[in-house]
Short mmCIF file of C-alpha atoms and ligand atoms in Angstrom, two decimals:
data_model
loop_
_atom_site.label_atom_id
_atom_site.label_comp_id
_atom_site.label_asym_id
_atom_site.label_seq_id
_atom_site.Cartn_x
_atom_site.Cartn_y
_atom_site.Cartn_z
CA UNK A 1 251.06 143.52 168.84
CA UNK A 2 248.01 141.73 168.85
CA UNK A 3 244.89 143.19 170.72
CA UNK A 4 241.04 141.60 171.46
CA UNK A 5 240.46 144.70 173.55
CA UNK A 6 237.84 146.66 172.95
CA UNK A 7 239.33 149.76 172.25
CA UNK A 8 238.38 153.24 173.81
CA UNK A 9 236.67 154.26 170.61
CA UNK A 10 235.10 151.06 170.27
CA UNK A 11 233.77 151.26 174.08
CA UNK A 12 232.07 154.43 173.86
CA UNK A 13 230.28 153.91 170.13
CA UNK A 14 229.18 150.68 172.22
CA UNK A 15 228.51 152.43 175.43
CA UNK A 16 226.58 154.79 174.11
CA UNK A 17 224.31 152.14 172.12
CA UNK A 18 223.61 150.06 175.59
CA UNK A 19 223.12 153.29 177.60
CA UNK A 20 220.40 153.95 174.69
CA UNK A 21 219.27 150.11 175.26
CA UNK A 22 218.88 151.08 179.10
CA UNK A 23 216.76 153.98 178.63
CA UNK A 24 214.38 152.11 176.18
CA UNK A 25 213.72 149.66 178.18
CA UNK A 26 213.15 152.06 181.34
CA UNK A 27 210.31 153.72 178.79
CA UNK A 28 208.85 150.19 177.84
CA UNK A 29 209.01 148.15 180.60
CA UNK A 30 205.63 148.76 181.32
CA UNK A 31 203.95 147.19 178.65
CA UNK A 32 206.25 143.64 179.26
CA UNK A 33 204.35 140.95 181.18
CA UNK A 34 206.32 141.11 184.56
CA UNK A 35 207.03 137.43 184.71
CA UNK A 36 209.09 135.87 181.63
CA UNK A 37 207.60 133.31 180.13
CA UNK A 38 210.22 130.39 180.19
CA UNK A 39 210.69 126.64 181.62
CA UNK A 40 213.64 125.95 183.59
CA UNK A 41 216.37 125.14 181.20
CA UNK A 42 215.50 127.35 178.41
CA UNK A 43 217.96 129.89 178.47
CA UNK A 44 220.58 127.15 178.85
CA UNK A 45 219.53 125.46 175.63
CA UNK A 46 219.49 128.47 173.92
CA UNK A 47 223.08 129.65 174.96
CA UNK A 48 225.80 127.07 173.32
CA UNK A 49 227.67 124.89 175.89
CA UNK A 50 231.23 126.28 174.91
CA UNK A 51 232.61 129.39 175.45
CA UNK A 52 233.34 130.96 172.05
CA UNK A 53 237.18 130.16 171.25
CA UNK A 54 236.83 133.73 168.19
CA UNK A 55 236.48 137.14 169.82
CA UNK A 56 232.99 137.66 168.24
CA UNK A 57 231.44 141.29 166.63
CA UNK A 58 230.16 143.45 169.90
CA UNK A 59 226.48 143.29 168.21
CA UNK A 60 225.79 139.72 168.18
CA UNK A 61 226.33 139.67 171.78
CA UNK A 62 223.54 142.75 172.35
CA UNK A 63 221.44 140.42 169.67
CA UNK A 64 221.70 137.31 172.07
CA UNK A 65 221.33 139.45 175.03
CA UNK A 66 217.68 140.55 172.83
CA UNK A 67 217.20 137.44 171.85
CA UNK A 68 217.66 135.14 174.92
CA UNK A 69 218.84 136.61 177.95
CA UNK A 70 215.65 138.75 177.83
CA UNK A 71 213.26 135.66 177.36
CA UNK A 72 213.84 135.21 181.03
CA UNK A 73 214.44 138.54 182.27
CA UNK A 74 212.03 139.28 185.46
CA UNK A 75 210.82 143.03 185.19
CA UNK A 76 211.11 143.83 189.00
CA UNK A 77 211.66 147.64 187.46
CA UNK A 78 208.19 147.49 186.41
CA UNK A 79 206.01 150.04 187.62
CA UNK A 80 203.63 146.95 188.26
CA UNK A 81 205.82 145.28 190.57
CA UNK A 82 204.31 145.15 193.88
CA UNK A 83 205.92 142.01 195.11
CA UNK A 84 208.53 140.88 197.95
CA UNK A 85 209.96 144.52 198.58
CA UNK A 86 211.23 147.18 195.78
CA UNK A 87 214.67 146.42 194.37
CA UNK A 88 214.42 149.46 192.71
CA UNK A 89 217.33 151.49 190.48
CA UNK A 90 217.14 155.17 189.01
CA UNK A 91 219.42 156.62 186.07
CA UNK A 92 221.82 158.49 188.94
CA UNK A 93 222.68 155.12 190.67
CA UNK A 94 223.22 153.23 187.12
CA UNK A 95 225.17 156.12 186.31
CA UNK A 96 227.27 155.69 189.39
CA UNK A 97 228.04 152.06 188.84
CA UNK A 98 228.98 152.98 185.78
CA UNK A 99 231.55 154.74 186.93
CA UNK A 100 232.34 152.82 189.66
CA UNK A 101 232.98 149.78 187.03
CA UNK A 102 235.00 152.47 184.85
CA UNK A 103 237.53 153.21 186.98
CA UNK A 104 237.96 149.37 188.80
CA UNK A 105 238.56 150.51 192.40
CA UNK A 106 239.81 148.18 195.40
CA UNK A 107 239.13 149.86 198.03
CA UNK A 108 240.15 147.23 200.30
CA UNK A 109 242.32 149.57 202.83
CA UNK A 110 242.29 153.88 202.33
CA UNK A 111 245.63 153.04 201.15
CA UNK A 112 244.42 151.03 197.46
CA UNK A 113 241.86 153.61 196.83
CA UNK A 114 241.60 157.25 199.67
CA UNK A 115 238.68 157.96 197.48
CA UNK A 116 237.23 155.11 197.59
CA UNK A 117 237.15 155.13 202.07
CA UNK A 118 236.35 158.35 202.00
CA UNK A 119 233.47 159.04 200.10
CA UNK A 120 232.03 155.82 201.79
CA UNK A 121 232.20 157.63 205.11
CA UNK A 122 231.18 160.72 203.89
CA UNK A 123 227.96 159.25 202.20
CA UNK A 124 227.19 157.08 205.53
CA UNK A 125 227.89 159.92 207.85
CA UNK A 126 224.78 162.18 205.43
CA UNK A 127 222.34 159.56 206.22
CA UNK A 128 223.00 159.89 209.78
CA UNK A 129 221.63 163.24 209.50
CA UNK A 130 219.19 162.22 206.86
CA UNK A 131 217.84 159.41 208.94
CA UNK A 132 218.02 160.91 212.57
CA UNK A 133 220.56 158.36 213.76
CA UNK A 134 222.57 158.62 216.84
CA UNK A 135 225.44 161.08 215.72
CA UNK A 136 227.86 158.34 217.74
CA UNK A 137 227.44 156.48 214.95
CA UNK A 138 229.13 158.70 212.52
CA UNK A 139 232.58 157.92 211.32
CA UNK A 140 233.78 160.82 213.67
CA UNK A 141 232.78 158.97 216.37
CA UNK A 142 232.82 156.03 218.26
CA UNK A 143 230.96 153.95 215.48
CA UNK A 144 230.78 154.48 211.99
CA UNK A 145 229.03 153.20 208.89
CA UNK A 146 230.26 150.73 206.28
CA UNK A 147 228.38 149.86 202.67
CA UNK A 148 228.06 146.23 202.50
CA UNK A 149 226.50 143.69 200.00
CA UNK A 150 223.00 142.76 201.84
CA UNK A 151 221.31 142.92 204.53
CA UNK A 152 222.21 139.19 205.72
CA UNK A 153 226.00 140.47 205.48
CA UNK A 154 225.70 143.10 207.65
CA UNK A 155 223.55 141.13 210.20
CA UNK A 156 226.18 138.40 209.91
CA UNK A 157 228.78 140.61 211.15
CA UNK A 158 226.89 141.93 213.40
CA UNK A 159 226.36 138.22 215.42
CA UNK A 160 230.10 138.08 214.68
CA UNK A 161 230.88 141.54 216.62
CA UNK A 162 228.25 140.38 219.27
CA UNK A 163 230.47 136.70 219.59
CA UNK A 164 233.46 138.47 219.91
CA UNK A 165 232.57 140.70 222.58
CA UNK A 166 231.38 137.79 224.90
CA UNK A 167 234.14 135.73 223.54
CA UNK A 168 236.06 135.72 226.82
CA UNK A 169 232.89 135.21 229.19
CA UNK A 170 231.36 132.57 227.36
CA UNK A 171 231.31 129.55 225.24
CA UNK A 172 230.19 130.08 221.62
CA UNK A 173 227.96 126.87 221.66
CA UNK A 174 226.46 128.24 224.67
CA UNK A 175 225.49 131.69 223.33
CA UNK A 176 221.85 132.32 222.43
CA UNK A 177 220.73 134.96 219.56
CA UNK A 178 217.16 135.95 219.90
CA UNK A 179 214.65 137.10 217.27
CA UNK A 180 210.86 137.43 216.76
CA UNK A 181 209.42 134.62 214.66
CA UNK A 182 208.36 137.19 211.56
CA UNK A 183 211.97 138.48 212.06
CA UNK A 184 213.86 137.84 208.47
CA UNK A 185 215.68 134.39 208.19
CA UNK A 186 218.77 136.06 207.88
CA UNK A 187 219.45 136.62 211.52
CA UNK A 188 218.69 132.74 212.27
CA UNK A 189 220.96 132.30 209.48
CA UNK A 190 223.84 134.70 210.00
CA UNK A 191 223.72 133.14 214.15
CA UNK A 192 223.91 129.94 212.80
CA UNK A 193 227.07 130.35 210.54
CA UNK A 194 228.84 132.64 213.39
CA UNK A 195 228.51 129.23 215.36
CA UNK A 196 225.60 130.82 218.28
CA UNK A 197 224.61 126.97 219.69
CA UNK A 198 221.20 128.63 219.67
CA UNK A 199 218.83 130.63 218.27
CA UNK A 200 215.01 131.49 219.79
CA UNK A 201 211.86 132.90 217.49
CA UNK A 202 210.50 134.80 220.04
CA UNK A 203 206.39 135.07 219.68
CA UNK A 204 204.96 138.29 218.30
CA UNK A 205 201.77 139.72 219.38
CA UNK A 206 198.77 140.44 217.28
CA UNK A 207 200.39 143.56 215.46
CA UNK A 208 203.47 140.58 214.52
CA UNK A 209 205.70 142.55 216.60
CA UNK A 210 207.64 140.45 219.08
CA UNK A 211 206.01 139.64 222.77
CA UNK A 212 208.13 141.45 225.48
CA UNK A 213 207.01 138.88 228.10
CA UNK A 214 208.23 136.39 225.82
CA UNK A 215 211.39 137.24 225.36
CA UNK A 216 211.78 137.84 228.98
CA UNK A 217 210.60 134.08 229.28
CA UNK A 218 212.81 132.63 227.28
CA UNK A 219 215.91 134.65 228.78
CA UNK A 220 214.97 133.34 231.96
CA UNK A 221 214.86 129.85 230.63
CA UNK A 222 218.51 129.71 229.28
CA UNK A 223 219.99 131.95 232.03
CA UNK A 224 218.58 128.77 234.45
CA UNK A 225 219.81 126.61 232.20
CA UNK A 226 222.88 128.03 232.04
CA UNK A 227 223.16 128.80 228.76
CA UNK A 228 224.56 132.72 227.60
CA UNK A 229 221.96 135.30 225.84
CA UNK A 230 224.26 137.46 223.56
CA UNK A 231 222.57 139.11 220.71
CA UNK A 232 219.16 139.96 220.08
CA UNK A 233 217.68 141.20 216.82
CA UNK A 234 215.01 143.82 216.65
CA UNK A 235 212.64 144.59 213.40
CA UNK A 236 211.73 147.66 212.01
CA UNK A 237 209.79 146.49 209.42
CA UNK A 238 209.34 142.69 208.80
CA UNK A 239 209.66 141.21 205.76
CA UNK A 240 206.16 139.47 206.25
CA UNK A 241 203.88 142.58 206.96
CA UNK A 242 206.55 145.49 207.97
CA UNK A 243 205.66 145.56 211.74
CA UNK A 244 207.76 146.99 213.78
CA UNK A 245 209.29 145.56 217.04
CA UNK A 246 209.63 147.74 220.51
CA UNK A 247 212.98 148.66 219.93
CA UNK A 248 213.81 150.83 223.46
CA UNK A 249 211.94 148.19 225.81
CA UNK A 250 213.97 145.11 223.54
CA UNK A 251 217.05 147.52 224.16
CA UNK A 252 216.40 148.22 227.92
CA UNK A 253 216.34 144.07 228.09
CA UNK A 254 219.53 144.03 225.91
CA UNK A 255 221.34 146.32 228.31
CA UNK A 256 220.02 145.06 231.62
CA UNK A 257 221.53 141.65 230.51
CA UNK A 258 224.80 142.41 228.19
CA UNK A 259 223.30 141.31 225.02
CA UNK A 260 224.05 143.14 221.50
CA UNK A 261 220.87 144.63 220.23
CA UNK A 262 220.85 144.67 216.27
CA UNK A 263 217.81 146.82 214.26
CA UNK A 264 217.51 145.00 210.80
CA UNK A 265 215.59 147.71 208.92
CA UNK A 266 216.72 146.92 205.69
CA UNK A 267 213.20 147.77 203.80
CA UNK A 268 211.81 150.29 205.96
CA UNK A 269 215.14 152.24 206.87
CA UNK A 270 215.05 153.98 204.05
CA UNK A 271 211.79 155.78 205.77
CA UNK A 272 213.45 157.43 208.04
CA UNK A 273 214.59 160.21 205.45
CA UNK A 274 211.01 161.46 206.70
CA UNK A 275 210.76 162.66 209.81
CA UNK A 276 207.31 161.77 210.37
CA UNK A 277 208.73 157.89 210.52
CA UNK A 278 211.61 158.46 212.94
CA UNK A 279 209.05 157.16 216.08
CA UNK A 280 208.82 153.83 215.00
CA UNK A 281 212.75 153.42 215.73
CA UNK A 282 212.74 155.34 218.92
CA UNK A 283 215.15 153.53 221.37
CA UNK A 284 218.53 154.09 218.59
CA UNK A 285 219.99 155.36 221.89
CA UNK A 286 220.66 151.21 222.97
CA UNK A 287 221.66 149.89 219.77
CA UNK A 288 225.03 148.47 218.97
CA UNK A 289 224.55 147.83 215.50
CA UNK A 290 221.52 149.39 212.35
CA UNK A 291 221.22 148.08 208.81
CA UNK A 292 219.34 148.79 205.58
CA UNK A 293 219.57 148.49 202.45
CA UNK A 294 219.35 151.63 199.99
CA UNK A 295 218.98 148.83 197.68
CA UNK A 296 215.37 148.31 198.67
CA UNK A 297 213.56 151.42 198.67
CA UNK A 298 216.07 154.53 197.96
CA UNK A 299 216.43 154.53 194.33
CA UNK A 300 220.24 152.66 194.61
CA UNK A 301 219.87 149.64 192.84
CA UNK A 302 221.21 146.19 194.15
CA UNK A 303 223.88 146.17 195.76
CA UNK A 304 223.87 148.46 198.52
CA UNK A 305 223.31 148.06 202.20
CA UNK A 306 224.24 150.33 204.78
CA UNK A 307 225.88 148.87 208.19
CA UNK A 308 226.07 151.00 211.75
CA UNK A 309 227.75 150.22 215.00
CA UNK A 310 227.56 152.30 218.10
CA UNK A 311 231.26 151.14 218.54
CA UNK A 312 233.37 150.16 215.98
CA UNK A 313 235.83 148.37 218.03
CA UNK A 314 234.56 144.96 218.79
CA UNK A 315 233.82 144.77 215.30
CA UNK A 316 236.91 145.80 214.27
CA UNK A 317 238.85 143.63 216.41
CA UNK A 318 236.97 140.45 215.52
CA UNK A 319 237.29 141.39 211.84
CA UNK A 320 240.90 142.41 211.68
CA UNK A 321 244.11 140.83 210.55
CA UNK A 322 247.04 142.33 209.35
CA UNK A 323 249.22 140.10 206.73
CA UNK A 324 252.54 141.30 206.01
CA UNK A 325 251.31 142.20 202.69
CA UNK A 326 248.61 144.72 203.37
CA UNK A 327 250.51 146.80 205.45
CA UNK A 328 251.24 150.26 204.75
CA UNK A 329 251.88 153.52 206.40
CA UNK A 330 248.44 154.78 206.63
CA UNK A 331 247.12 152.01 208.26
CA UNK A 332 250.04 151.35 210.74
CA UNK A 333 249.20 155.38 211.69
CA UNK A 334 245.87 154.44 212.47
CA UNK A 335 244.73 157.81 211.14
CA UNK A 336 242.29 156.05 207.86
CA UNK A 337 239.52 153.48 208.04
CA UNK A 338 240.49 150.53 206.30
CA UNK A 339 236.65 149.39 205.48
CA UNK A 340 238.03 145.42 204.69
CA UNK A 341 237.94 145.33 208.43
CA UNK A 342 234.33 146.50 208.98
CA UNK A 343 232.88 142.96 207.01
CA UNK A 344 233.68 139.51 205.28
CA UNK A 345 235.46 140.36 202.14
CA UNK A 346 238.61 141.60 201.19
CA UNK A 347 237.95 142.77 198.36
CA UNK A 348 235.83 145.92 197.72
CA UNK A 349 233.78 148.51 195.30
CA UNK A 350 233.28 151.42 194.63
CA UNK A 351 229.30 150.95 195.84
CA UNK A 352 229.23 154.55 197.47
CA UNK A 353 229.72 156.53 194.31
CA UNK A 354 226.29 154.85 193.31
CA UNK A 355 224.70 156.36 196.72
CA UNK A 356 226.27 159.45 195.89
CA UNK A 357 224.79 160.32 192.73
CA UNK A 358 221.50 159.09 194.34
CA UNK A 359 221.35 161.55 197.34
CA UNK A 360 222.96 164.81 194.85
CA UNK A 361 220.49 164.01 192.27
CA UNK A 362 217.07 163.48 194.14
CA UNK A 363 218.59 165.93 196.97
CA UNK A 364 216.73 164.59 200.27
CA UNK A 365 213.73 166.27 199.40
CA UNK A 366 213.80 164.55 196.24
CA UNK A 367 213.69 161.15 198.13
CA UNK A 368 210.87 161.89 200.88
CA UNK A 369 208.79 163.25 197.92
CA UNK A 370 209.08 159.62 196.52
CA UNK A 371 208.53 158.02 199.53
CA UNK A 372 205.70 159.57 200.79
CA UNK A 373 203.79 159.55 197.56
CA UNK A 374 204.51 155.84 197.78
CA UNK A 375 203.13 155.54 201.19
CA UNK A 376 200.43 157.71 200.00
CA UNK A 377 199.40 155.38 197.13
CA UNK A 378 199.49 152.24 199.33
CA UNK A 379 197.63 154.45 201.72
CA UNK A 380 194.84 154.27 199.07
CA UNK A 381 195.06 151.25 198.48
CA UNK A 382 194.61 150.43 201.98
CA UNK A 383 191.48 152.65 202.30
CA UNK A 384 189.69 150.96 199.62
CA UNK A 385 190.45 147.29 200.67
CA UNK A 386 188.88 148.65 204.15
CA UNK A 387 185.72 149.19 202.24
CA UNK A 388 185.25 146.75 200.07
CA UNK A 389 183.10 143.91 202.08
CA UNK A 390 184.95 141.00 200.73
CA UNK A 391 188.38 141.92 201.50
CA UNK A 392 189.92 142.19 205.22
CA UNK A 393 193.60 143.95 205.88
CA UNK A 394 195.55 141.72 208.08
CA UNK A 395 198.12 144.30 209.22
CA UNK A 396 198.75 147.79 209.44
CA UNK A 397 200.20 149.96 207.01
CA UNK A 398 203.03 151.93 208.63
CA UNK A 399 204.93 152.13 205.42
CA UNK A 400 203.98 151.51 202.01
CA UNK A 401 203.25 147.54 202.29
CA UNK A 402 199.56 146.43 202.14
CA UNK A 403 198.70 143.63 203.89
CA UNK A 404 195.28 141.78 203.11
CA UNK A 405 193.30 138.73 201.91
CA UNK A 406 189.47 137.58 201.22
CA UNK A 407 186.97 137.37 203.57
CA UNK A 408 186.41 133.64 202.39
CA UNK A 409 189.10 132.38 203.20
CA UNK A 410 192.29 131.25 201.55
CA UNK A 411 191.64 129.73 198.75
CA UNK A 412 189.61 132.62 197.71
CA UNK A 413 193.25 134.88 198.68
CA UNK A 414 195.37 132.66 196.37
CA UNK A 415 193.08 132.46 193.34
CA UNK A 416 192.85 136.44 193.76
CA UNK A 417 196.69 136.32 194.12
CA UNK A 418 197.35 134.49 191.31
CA UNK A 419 194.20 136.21 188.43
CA UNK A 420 196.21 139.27 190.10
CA UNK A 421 200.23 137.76 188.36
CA UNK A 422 198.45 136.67 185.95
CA UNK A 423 197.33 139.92 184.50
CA UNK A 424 200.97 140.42 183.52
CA UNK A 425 200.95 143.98 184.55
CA UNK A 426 200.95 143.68 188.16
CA UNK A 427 202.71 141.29 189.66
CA UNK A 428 202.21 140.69 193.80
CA UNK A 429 203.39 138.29 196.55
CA UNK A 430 200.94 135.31 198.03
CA UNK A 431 202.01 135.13 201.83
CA UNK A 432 201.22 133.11 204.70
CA UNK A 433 201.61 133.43 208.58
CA UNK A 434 200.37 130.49 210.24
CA UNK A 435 197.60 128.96 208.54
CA UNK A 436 196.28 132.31 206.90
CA UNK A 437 197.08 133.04 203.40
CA UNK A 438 197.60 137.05 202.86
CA UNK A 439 198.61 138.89 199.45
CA UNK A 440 201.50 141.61 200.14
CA UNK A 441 201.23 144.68 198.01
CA UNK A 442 204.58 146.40 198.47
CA UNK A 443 204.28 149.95 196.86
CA UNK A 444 207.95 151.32 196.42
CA UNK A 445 209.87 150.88 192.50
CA UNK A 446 210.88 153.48 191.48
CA UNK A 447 208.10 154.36 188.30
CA UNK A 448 205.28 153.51 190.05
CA UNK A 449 202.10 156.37 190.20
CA UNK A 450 198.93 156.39 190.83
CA UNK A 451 197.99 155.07 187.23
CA UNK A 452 199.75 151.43 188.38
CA UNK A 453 198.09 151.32 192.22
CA UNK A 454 194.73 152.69 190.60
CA UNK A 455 195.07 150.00 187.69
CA UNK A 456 196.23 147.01 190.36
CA UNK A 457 192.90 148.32 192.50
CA UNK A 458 190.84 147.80 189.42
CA UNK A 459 192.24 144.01 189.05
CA UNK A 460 191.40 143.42 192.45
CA UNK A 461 187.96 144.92 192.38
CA UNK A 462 186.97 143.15 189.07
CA UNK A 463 188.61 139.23 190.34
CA UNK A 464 188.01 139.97 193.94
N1 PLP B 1 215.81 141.92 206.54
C1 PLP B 1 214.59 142.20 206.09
C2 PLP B 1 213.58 142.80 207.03
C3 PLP B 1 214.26 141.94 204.76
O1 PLP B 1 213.02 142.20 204.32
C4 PLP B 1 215.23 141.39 203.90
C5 PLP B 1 214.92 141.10 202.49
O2 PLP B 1 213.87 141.33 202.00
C6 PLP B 1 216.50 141.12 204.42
C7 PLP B 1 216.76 141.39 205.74
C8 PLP B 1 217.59 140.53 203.57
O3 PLP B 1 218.09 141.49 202.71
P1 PLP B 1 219.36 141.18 201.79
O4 PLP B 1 218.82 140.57 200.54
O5 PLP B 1 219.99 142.52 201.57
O6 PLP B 1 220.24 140.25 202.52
#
């Protein structure tokens, strides 16, 4: 019978020669200019317009994939990159998708894959521990943890879980979800596709983290107006400069006036593995839902966020339905976790066995070594921006993110930001809040030492 499959023997002569490929370009992505060099449309016009009709030889792919697909290839695993926040990867969570893509698991109820479920909860009960959370939220309990895509995903079923609960008291086009205005887009975002008729930016104070009074204010406002607050989203870490909200007065608030409170702490969750960080999300206590991505900062590359609820039932019950085709014994017992019930999807990975290599092979200690050398570094870096007369930080440091721009103003901050990408080494973000232009030096992928922060200081110092 005829066969295009790439046989078993063929596979691994194959698999070994890309796993080779990966490795040299973990030891030489260094020396590549961060940013590809490319105009929009090149890769198309390089790639031919028709899928081939002929199986073609396994090495002309890996050629083209040389050849073209990495003429526009942007090195975020560079030890230079300092922009956004880390995406970073490590050889244990490659390994575990790897695996995971290997053996082709749906893992859409325990039933289509036990191992599947169960590692998942195992691996989100760990960080728990790991990260100090309430233990209410582990599987055993009342809550639970689910792996999900992003960040925005789990935030999105969060507002969902939030609109379900109220469901019965309230009009959907009535409900109000409330955020601070540095909070990340996604929760404006996820409210507005769960249908909330409104969403507030609350103001922040001077640190960026939101104004107390202000969200008491504008509570008050659509209470008189007769409108229903339902969710409200607190920050651990903004996107913009990584301040952090008051999460135990926001929750007191939350409580005192039936609203779900939601902690998006998708970069600087990962933290938390260090106990010296745990007081910046003091309050966990009057949360009904936690997220962050081990995507970001914990050596799991993309994708892999981490979702908690304090109670899994309103999510579960807004999430859940039961065609005649999914059932099974398991699930009818209501013994297992069927995860496609915990988010939007049906459909599901094998994402945990990724997180599971990560926290064997680092070991916890292995992680808060890497994160507190990276807030160490960015520490640093901080320290000599504070010196240096022409620079000004415009934020704290409470993690490894470096806020700061020129004393003369911004124009002086973007022409440093961009001599800074244009070294081709380092590669930062340009960042604005209000009218003041900031550069963002996020410290966190996974190869970065103090050779890359002490090089990027040297850029700064000599273009400054
Ligand atoms: N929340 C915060 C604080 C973020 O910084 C980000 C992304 O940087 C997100 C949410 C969105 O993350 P994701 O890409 O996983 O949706």
């Amino acid at each position: 019978m005829t066969s295009y499959h790439m046989t078993p023997d063929e596979f691994r002569a194959a698999g070994h020669e890309l796993v080779e490929w990966v490795a040299r370009y973990m030891e030489t992505v260094d020396g590549m200019p961060i940013l590809p060099d490319t105009r929009p449309g090149e890769i198309i016009a390089s790639l031919p317009n028709k899928a081939p009709e002929d199986a073609e030889p396994f090495a002309a792919i890996v050629a083209d994939l040389d050849a073209i697909v990495m003429k526009g290839v942007t090195h975020w695993q560079s030890p230079g990159w300092f922009a956004y926040f880390p995406a970073n990867t490590s050889g244990p969570a490659i390994l575990g998708d790897l695996v995971s893509s290997g053996l082709g698991q749906q893992g859409m109820l325990w039933a289509t894959s036990p191992a599947t479920t169960e590692l998942e909860m195992v691996v989100v009960d760990w960080l728990v521990d790991l990260m100090g959370l309430p233990q209410e939220w582990k599987t055993s309990g009342p809550g639970g943890g689910v792996i999900q895509m992003s960040a925005s995903d789990a935030t999105h079923v969060a507002l969902v879980a939030a609109r379900h609960r109220l469901e019965n008291r309230a009009e959907i086009g009535d409900m109000v979800a409330y955020t601070s205005a540095q909070a990340h887009s996604s929760i404006e975002k996820g409210a507005n596709i769960a249908g909330y008729g409104h969403v507030r930016l609350v103001d922040v104070d001077d640190l960026f983290a939101m104004e107390l009074a202000a969200l008491e204010a504008a509570i008050a406002a659509d209470r008189a107006a007769g409108l229903t607050p339902a969710f409200v989203g607190s920050a651990v870490g903004t996107t913009g400069t990584t301040a952090v909200d008051p999460v135990s007065e926001i929750g007191e608030i939350a409580r005192r006036e039936g609203m779900w409170h939601h902690v998006d702490a998708a970069y600087a969750g990962t933290a938390m593995i260090c106990e010296e960080f745990r007081h910046y999300q003091d309050g966990l206590e009057l949360v009904d839902s936690y997220t962050f991505n081990p995507h970001k900062w914990m050596f799991t590359n993309f994708d892999c966020n981490v979702f908690y609820v304090a109670d899994r039932e309103p999510l579960i019950d807004a999430m859940s339905i039961m065609p005649p085709y999914l059932r099974n014994r398991a699930s009818d017992s209501g013994d297992v976790i069927d995860y496609r019930d915990w988010h939007v999807p049906l459909g599901r990975r094998f994402r945990a066995l990724k997180l599971w290599f990560v926290l064997r092979s680092y070991g916890a200690n292995g992680i808060r070594h890497h994160v507190r050398e990276h807030v160490r570094l960015a520490h640093w870096l901080e320290a000599q921006i504070e010196a240096d007369g022409r620079l000004e930080l415009v934020a704290p440091t409470p993690f490894a993110l470096v806020s700061f721009r020129h004393r003369s103003g911004n124009e002086a901050t973007n022409a440093l930001a961009a001599a800074i990408n244009a070294s081709g080494h380092s590669y930062i973000t340009a960042s604005q809040i209000g009218d003041v232009s900031f550069i963002r030096v996020s410290v966190g992928q996974t190869a970065t030492d103090e050779r890359h922060v002490e090089r990027l200081w040297g850029l700064i110092d000599k273009k400054a």
